[in-house]
PDB file of C-alpha atoms in Angstrom:
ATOM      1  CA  UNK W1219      35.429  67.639 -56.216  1.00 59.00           C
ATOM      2  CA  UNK W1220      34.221  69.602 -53.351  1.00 67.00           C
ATOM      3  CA  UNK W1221      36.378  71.882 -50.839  1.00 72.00           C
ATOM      4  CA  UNK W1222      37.240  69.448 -47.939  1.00 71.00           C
ATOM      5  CA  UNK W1223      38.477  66.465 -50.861  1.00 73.00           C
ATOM      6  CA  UNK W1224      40.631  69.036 -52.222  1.00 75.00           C
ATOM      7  CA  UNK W1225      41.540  70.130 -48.508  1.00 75.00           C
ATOM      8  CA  UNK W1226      42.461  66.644 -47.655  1.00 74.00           C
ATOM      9  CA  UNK W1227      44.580  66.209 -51.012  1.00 74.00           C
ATOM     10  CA  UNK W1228      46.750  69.111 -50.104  1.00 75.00           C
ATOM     11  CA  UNK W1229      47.352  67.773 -46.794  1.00 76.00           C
ATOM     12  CA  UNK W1230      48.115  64.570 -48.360  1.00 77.00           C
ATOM     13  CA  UNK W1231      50.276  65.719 -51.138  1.00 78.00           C
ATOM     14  CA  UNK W1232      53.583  66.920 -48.353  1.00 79.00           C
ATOM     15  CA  UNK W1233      53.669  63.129 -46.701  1.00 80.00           C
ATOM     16  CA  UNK W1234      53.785  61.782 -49.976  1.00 82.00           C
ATOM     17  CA  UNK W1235      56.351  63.868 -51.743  1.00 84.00           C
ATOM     18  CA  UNK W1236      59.171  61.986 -49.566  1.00 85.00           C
ATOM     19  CA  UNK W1237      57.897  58.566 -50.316  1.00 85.00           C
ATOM     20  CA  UNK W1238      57.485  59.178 -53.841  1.00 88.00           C
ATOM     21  CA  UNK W1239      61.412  60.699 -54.554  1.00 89.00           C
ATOM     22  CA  UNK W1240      62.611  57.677 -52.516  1.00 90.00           C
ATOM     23  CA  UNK W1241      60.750  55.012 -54.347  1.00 87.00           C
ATOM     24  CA  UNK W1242      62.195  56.865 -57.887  1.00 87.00           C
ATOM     25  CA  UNK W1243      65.883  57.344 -56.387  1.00 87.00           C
ATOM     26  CA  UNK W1244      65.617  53.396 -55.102  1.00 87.00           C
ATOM     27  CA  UNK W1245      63.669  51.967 -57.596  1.00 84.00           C
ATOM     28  CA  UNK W1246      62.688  53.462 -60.813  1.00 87.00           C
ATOM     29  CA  UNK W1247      65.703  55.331 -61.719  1.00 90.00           C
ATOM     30  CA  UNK W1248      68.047  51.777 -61.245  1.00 88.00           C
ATOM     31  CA  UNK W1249      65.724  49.697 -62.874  1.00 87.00           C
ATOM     32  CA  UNK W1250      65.653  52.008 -66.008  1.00 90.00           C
ATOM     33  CA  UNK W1251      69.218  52.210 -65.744  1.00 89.00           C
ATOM     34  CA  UNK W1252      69.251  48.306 -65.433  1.00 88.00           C
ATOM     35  CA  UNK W1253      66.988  48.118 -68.565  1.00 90.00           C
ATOM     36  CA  UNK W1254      69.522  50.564 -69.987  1.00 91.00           C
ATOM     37  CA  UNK W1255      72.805  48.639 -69.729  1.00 89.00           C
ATOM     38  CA  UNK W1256      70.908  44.925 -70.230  1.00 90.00           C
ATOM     39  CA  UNK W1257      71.120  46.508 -73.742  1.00 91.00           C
ATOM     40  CA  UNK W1258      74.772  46.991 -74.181  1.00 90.00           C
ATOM     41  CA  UNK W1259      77.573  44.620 -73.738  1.00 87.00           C
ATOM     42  CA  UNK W1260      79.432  46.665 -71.058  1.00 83.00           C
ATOM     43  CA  UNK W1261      81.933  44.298 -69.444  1.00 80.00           C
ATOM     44  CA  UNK W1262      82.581  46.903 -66.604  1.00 73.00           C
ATOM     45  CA  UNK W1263      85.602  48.036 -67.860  1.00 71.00           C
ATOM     46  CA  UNK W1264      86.545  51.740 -69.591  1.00 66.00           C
ATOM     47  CA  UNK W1265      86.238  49.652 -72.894  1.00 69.00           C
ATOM     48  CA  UNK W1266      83.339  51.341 -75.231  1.00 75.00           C
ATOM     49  CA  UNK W1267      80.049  49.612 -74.864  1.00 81.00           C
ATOM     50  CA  UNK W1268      77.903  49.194 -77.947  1.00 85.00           C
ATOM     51  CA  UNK W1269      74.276  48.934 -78.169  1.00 89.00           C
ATOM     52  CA  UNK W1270      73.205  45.098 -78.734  1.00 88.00           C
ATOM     53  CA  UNK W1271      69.379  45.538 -78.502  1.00 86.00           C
ATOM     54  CA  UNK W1272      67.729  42.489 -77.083  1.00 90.00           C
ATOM     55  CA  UNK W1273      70.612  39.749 -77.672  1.00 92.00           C
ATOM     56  CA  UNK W1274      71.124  39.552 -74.256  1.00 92.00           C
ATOM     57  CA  UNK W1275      67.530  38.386 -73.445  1.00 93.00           C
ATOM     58  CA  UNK W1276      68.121  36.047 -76.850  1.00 93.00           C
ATOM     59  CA  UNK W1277      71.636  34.699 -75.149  1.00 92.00           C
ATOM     60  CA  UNK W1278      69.336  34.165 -72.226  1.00 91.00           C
ATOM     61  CA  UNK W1279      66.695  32.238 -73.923  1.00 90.00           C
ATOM     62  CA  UNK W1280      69.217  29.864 -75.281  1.00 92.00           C
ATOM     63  CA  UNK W1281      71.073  29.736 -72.090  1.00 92.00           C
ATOM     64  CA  UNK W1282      70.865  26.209 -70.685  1.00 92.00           C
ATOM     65  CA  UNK W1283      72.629  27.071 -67.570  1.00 92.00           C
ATOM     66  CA  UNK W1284      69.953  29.952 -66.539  1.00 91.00           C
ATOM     67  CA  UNK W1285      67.036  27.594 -67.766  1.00 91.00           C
ATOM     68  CA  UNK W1286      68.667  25.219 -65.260  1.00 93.00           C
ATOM     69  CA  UNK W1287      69.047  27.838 -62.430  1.00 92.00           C
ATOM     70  CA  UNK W1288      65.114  29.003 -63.630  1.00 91.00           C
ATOM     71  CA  UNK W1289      64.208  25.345 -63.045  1.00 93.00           C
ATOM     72  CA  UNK W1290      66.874  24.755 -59.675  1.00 93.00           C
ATOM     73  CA  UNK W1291      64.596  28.077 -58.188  1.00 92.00           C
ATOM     74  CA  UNK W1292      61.015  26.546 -58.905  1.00 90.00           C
ATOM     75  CA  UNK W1293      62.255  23.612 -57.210  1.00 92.00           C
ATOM     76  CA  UNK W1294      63.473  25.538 -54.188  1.00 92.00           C
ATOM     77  CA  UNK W1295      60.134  27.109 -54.170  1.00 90.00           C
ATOM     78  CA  UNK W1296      58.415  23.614 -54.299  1.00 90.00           C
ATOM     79  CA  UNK W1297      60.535  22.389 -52.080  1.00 89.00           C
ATOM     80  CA  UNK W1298      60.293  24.721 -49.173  1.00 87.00           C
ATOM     81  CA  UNK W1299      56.578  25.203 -49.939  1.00 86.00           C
ATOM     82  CA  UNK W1300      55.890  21.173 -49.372  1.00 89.00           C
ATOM     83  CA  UNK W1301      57.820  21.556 -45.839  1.00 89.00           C
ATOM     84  CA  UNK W1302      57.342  25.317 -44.936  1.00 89.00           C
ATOM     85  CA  UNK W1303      53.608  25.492 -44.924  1.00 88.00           C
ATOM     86  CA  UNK W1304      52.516  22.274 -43.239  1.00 89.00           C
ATOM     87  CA  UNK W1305      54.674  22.499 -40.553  1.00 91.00           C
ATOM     88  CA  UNK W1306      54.546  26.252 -39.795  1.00 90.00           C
ATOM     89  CA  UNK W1307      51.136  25.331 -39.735  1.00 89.00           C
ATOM     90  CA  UNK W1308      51.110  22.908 -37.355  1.00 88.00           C
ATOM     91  CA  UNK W1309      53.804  24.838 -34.914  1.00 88.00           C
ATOM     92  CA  UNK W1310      50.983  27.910 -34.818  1.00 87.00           C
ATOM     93  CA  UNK W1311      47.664  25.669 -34.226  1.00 84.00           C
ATOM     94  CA  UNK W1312      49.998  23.705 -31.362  1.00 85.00           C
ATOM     95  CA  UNK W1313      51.831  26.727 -29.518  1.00 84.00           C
ATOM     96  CA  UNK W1314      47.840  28.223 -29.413  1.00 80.00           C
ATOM     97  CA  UNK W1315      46.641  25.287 -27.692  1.00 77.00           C
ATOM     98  CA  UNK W1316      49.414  24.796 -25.354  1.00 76.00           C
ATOM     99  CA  UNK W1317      48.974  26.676 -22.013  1.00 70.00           C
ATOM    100  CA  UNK W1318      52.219  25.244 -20.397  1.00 71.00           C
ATOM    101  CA  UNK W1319      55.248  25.594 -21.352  1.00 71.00           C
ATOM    102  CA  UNK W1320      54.665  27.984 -24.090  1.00 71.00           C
ATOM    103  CA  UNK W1321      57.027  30.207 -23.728  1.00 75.00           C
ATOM    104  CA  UNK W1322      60.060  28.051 -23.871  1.00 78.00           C
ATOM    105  CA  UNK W1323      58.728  26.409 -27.003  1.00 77.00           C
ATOM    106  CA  UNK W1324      58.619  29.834 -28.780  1.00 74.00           C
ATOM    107  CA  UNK W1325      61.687  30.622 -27.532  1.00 79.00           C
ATOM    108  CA  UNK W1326      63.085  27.016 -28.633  1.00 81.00           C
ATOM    109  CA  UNK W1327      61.942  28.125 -32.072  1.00 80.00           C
ATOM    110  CA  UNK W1328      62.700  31.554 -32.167  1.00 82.00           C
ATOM    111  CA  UNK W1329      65.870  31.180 -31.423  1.00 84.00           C
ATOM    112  CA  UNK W1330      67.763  30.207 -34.897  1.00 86.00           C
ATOM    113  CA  UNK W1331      66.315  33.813 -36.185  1.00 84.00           C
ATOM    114  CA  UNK W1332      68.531  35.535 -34.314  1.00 85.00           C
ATOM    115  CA  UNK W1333      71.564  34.089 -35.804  1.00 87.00           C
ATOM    116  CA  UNK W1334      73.218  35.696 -38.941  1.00 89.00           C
ATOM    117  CA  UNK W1335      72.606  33.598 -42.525  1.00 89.00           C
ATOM    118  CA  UNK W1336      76.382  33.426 -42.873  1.00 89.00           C
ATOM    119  CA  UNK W1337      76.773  31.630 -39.372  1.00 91.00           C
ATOM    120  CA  UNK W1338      73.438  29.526 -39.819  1.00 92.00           C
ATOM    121  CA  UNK W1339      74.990  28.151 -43.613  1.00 92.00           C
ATOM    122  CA  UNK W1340      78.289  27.214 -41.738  1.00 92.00           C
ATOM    123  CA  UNK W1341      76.624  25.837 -38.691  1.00 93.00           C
ATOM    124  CA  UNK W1342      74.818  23.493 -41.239  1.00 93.00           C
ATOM    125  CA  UNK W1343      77.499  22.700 -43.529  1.00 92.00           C
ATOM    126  CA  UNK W1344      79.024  21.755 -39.982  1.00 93.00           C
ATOM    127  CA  UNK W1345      75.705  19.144 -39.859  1.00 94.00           C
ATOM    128  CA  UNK W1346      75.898  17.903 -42.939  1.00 93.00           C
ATOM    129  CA  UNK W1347      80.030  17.283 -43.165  1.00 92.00           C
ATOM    130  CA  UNK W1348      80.462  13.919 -44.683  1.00 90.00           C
ATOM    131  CA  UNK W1349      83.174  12.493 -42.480  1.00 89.00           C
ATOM    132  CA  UNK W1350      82.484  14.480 -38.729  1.00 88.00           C
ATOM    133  CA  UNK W1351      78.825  16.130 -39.160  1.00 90.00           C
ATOM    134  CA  UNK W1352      76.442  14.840 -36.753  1.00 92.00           C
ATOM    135  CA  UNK W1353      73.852  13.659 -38.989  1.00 92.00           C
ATOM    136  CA  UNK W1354      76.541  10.790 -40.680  1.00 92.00           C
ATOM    137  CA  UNK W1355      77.600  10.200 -36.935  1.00 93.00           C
ATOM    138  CA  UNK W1356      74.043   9.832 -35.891  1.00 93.00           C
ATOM    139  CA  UNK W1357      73.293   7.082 -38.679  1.00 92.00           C
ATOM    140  CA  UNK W1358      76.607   5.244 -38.027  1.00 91.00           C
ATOM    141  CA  UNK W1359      75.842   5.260 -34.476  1.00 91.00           C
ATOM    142  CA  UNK W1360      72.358   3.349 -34.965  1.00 90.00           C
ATOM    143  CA  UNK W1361      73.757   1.427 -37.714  1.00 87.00           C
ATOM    144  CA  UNK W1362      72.000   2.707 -40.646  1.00 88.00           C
ATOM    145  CA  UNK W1363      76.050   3.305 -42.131  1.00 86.00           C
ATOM    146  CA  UNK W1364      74.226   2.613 -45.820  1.00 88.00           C
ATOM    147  CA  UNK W1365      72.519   6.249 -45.587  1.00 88.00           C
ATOM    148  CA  UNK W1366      75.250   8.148 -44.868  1.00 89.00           C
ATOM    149  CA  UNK W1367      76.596  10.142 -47.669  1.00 89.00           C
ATOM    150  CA  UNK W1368      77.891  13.883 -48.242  1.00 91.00           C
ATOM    151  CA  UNK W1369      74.669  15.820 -48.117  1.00 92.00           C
ATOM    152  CA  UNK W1370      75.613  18.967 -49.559  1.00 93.00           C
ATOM    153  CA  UNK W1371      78.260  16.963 -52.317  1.00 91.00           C
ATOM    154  CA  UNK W1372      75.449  14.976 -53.604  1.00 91.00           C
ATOM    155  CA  UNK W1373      73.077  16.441 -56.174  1.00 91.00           C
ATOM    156  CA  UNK W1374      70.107  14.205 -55.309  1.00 91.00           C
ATOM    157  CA  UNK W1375      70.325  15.716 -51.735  1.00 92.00           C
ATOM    158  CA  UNK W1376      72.041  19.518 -51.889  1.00 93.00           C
ATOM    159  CA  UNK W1377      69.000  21.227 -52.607  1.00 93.00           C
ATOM    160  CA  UNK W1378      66.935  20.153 -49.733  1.00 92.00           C
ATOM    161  CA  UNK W1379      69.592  19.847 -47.350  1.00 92.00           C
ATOM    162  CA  UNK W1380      69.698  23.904 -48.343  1.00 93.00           C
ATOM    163  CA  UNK W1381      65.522  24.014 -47.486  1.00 93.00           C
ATOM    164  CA  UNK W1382      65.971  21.957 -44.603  1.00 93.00           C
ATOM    165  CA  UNK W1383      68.562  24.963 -43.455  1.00 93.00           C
ATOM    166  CA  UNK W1384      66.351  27.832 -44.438  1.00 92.00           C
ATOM    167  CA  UNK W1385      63.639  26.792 -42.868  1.00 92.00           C
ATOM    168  CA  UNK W1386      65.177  25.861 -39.376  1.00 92.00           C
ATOM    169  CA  UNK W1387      66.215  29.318 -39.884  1.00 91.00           C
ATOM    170  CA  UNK W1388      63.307  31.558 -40.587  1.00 88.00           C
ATOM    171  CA  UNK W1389      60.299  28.973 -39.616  1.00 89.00           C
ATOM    172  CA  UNK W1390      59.580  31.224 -36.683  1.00 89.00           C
ATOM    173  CA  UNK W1391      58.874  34.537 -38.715  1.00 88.00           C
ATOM    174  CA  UNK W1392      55.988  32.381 -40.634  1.00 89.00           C
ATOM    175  CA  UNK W1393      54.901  30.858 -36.968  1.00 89.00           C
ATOM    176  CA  UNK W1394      54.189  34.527 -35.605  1.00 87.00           C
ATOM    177  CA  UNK W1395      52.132  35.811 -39.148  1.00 89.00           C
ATOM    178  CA  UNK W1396      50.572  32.327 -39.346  1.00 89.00           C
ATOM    179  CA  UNK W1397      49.671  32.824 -35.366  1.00 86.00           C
ATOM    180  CA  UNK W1398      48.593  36.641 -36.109  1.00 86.00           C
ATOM    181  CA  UNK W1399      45.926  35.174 -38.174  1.00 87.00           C
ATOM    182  CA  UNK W1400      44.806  32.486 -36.319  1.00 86.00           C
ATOM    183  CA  UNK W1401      43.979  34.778 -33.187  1.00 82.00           C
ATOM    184  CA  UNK W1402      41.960  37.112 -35.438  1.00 83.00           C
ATOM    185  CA  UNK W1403      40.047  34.204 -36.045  1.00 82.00           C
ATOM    186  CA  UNK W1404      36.315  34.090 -33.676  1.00 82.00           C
ATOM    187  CA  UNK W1405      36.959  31.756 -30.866  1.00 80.00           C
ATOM    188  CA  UNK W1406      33.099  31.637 -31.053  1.00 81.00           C
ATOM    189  CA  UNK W1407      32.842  29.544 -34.137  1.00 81.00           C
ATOM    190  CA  UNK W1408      35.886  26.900 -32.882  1.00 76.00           C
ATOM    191  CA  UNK W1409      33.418  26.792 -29.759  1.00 78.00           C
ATOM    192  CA  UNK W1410      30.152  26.529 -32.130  1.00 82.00           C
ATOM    193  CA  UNK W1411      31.721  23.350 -34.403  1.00 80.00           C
ATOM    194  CA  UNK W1412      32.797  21.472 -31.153  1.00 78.00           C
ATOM    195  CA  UNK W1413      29.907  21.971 -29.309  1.00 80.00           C
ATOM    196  CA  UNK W1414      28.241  20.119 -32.763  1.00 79.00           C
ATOM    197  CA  UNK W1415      30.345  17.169 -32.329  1.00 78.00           C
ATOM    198  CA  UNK W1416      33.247  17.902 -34.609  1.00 79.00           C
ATOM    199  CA  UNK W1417      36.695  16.677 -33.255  1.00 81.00           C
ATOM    200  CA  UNK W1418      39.892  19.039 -33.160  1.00 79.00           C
ATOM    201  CA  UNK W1419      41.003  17.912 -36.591  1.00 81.00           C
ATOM    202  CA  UNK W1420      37.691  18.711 -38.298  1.00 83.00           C
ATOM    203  CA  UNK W1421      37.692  22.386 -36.336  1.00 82.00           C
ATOM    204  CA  UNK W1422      41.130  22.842 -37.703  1.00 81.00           C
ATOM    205  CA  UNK W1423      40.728  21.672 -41.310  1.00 82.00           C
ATOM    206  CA  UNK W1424      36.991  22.836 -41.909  1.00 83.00           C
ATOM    207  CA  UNK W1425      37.009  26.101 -39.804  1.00 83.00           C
ATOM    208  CA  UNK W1426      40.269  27.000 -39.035  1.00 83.00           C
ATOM    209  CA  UNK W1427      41.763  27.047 -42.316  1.00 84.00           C
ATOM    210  CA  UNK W1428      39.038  27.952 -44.643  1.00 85.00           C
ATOM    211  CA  UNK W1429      39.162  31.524 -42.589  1.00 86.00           C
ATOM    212  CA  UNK W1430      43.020  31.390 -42.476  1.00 86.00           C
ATOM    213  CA  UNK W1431      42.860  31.146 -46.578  1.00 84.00           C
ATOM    214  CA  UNK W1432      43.143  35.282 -47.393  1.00 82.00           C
ATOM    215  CA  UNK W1433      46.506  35.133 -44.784  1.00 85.00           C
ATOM    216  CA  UNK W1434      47.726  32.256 -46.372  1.00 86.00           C
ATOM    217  CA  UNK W1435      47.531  33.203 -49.981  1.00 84.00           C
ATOM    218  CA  UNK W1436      49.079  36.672 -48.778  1.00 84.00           C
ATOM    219  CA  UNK W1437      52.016  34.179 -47.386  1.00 88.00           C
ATOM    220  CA  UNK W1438      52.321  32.477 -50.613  1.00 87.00           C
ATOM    221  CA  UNK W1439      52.955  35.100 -52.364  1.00 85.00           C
ATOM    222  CA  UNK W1440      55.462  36.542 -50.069  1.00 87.00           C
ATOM    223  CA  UNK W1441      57.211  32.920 -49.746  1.00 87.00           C
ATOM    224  CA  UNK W1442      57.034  32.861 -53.962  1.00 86.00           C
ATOM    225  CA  UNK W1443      58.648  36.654 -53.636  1.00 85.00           C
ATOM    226  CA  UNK W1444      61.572  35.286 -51.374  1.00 86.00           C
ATOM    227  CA  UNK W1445      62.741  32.094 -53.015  1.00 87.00           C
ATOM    228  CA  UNK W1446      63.136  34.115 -56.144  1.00 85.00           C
ATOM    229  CA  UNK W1447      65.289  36.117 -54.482  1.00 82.00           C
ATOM    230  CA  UNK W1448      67.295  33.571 -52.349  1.00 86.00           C
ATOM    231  CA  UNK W1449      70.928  33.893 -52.565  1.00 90.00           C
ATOM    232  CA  UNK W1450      73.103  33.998 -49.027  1.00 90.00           C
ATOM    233  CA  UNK W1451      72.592  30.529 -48.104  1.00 91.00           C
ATOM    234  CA  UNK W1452      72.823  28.609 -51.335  1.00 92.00           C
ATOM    235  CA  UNK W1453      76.137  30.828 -51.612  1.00 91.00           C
ATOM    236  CA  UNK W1454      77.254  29.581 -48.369  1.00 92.00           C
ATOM    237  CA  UNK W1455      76.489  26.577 -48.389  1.00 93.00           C
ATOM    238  CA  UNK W1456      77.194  25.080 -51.628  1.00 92.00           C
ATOM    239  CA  UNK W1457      78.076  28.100 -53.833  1.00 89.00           C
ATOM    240  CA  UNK W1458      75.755  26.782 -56.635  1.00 88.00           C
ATOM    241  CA  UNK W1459      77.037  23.207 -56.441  1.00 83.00           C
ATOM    242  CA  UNK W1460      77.391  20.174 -57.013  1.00 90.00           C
ATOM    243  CA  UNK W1461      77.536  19.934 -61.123  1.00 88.00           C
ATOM    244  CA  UNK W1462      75.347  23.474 -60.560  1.00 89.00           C
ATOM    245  CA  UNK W1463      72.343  21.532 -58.974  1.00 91.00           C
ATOM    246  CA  UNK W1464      71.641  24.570 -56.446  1.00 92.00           C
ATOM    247  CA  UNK W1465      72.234  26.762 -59.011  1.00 93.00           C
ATOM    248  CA  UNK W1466      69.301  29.228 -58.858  1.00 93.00           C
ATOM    249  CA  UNK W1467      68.628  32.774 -60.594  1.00 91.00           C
ATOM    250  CA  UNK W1468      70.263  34.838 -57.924  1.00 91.00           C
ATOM    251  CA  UNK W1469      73.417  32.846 -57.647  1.00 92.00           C
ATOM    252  CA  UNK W1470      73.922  32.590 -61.499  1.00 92.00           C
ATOM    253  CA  UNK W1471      73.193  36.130 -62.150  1.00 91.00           C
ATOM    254  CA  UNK W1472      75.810  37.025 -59.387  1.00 91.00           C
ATOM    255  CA  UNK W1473      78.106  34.555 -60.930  1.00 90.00           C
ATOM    256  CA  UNK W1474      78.265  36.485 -64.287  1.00 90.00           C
ATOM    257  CA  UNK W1475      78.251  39.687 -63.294  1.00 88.00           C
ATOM    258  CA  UNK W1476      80.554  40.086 -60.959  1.00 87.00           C
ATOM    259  CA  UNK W1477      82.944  36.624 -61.332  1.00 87.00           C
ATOM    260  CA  UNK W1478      82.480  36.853 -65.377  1.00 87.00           C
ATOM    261  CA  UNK W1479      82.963  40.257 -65.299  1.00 85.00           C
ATOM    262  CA  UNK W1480      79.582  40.044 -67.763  1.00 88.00           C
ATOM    263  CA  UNK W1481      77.456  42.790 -66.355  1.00 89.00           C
ATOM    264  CA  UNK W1482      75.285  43.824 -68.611  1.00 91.00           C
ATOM    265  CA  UNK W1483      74.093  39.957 -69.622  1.00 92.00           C
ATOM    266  CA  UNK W1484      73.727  39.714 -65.384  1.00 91.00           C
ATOM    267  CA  UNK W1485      71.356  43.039 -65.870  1.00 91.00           C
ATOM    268  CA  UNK W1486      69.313  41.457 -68.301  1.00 92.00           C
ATOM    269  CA  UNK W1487      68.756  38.783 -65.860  1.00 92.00           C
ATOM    270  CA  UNK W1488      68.197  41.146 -62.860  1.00 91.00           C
ATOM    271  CA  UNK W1489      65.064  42.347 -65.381  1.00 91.00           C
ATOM    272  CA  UNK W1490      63.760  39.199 -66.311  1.00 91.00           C
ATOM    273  CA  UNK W1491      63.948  38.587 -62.522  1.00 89.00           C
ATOM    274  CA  UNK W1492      61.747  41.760 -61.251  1.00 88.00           C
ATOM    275  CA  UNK W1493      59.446  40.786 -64.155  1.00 89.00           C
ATOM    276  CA  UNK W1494      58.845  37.291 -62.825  1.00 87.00           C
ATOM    277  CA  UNK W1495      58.200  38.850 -59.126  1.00 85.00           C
ATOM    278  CA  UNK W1496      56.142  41.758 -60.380  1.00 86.00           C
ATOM    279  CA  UNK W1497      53.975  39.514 -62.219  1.00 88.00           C
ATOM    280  CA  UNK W1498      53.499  37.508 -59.449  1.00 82.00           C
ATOM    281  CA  UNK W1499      53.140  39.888 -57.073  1.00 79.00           C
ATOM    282  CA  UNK W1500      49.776  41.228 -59.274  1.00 83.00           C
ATOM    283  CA  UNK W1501      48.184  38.431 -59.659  1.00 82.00           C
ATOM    284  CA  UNK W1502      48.302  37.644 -55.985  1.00 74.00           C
ATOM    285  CA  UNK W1503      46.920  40.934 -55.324  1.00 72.00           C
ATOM    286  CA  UNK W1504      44.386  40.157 -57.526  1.00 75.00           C
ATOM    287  CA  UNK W1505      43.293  36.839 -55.773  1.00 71.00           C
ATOM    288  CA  UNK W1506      43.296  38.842 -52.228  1.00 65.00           C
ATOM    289  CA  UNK W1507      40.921  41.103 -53.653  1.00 63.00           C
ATOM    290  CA  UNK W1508      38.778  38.665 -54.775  1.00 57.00           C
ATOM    291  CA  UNK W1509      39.207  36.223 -51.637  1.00 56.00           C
ATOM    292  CA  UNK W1510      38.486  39.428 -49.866  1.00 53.00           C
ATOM    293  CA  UNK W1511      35.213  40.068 -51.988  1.00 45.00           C
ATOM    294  CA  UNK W1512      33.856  36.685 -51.861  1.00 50.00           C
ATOM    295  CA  UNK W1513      33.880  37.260 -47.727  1.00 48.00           C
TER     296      UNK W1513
END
């Protein structure tokens, strides 16, 4: 190591102090501490707590109830994934094409971020009442009275009623990353393929999206991140219900924690939890870096 790399890693060392003690104080200590009571069976009362070992991750393997609320999240993933993607998709390519009128449609869909989750969950459980929400009203109106039903009370229908909310909600932060990317992309080569012949849907699916892949997979990851952690709306909404068929990790874990008063089984979830994400989270930094090396 010569003199300026050791220079430059005593300059470095001062703006990285801070960042280090926060990410210890805010992570690392509580998650140790988590690890620490998921091996007790503290109630979180002055009761003494006794060392159990790894029951708790035992109770949890044999819990059908958080194998259900493991299964209810993939399916919110899935879910949201099928109608997230495609149609933030779509939304980006159009609002980059269209020279009139653009700003009102971005403000037409930027507009549900700025409401609260709390007020967007009752604004839609508003929607979906059964006997005065506007979607029953709708399909009475145009006689279609066979479809109605009460969205959020029926367990066929409660989950993606909850996507459909979500992602009338946030859509627009995916529009502006998914947009980001698209404008990094060489206006040259859209130019290139049309002046070859190909239409607008063969620019869009063969060169448009190929280069769009590394900010995409970055976006999957991030979307695979969030729906683990998903909690306000499914606890607005439908509070885990009907017969526990929104019941996802977040919701249950709260449930027994701090309803059941069980908070060291809730820890051991909380762990099993970060696990999941962390795991994800490396093996879509892997694929980046090898998206990244392959261009």
């Amino acid at each position: 190591m010569n003199n300026v790399d050791r220079q430059r890693r005593r300059l470095a060392l001062p703006f990285l102090a801070l960042p280090c003690v926060l990410l210890g104080a805010l992570f690392v200590f509580p998650f140790v501490q988590s690890i620490s009571m998921s091996m007790t069976d503290w109630f979180g009362t002055f009761q003494t707590t006794n060392w159990v070992g790894l029951q708790n991750y035992r109770d949890l393997i044999a819990d059908d109830l958080f194998r259900s609320a493991v299964l209810n999240t993939l399916l919110y993933f899935g879910l949201s994934l099928v109608v997230l993607f495609p149609m933030a998709l779509f939304i980006a390519w159009a609002l980059l094409r269209t020279k009139r009128s653009r700003s009102f449609f971005q403000l037409a869909i930027f507009a549900p971020a700025v409401l609260s989750v709390s007020v967007a969950g009752v604004l839609w459980k508003f929607i979906y009442n059964p006997n005065f929400g506007i979607i029953n009203t709708v399909l009475e109106a145009v006689g279609l009275e066979a479809l109605t039903r009460p969205w959020l009370g029926d367990p066929s229908t409660a989950m993606l009623g909850i996507v459909i909310a979500v992602i009338w909600h946030g859509i627009a932060t995916w529009i502006i990353l998914i947009l980001a990317g698209m404008d990094r992309i060489p206006t040259e080569l859209n130019e290139a393929a049309s002046l070859d012949g190909a239409s607008n849907w063969q620019v869009y699916t063969r060169v448009t999206l190929p280069l769009l892949w590394p900010v995409l997979s970055t976006l999957l990851v991030l979307w695979f991140i969030q729906s683990m952690q998903t909690f306000a709306f499914i606890y607005v909404m439908t509070n885990g219900g009907p017969y526990g068929s929104t019941e996802v990790m977040a919701t249950y874990m709260y449930r027994m924690a701090f309803e059941g008063r069980m908070f060291a089984y809730g820890s051991a979830m909380a762990i099993v939890m970060t696990i999941i994400v962390l795991v994800i989270s490396l093996i879509g930094s892997r694929m980046l870096r090898s998206d990244r090396f392959d261009s």
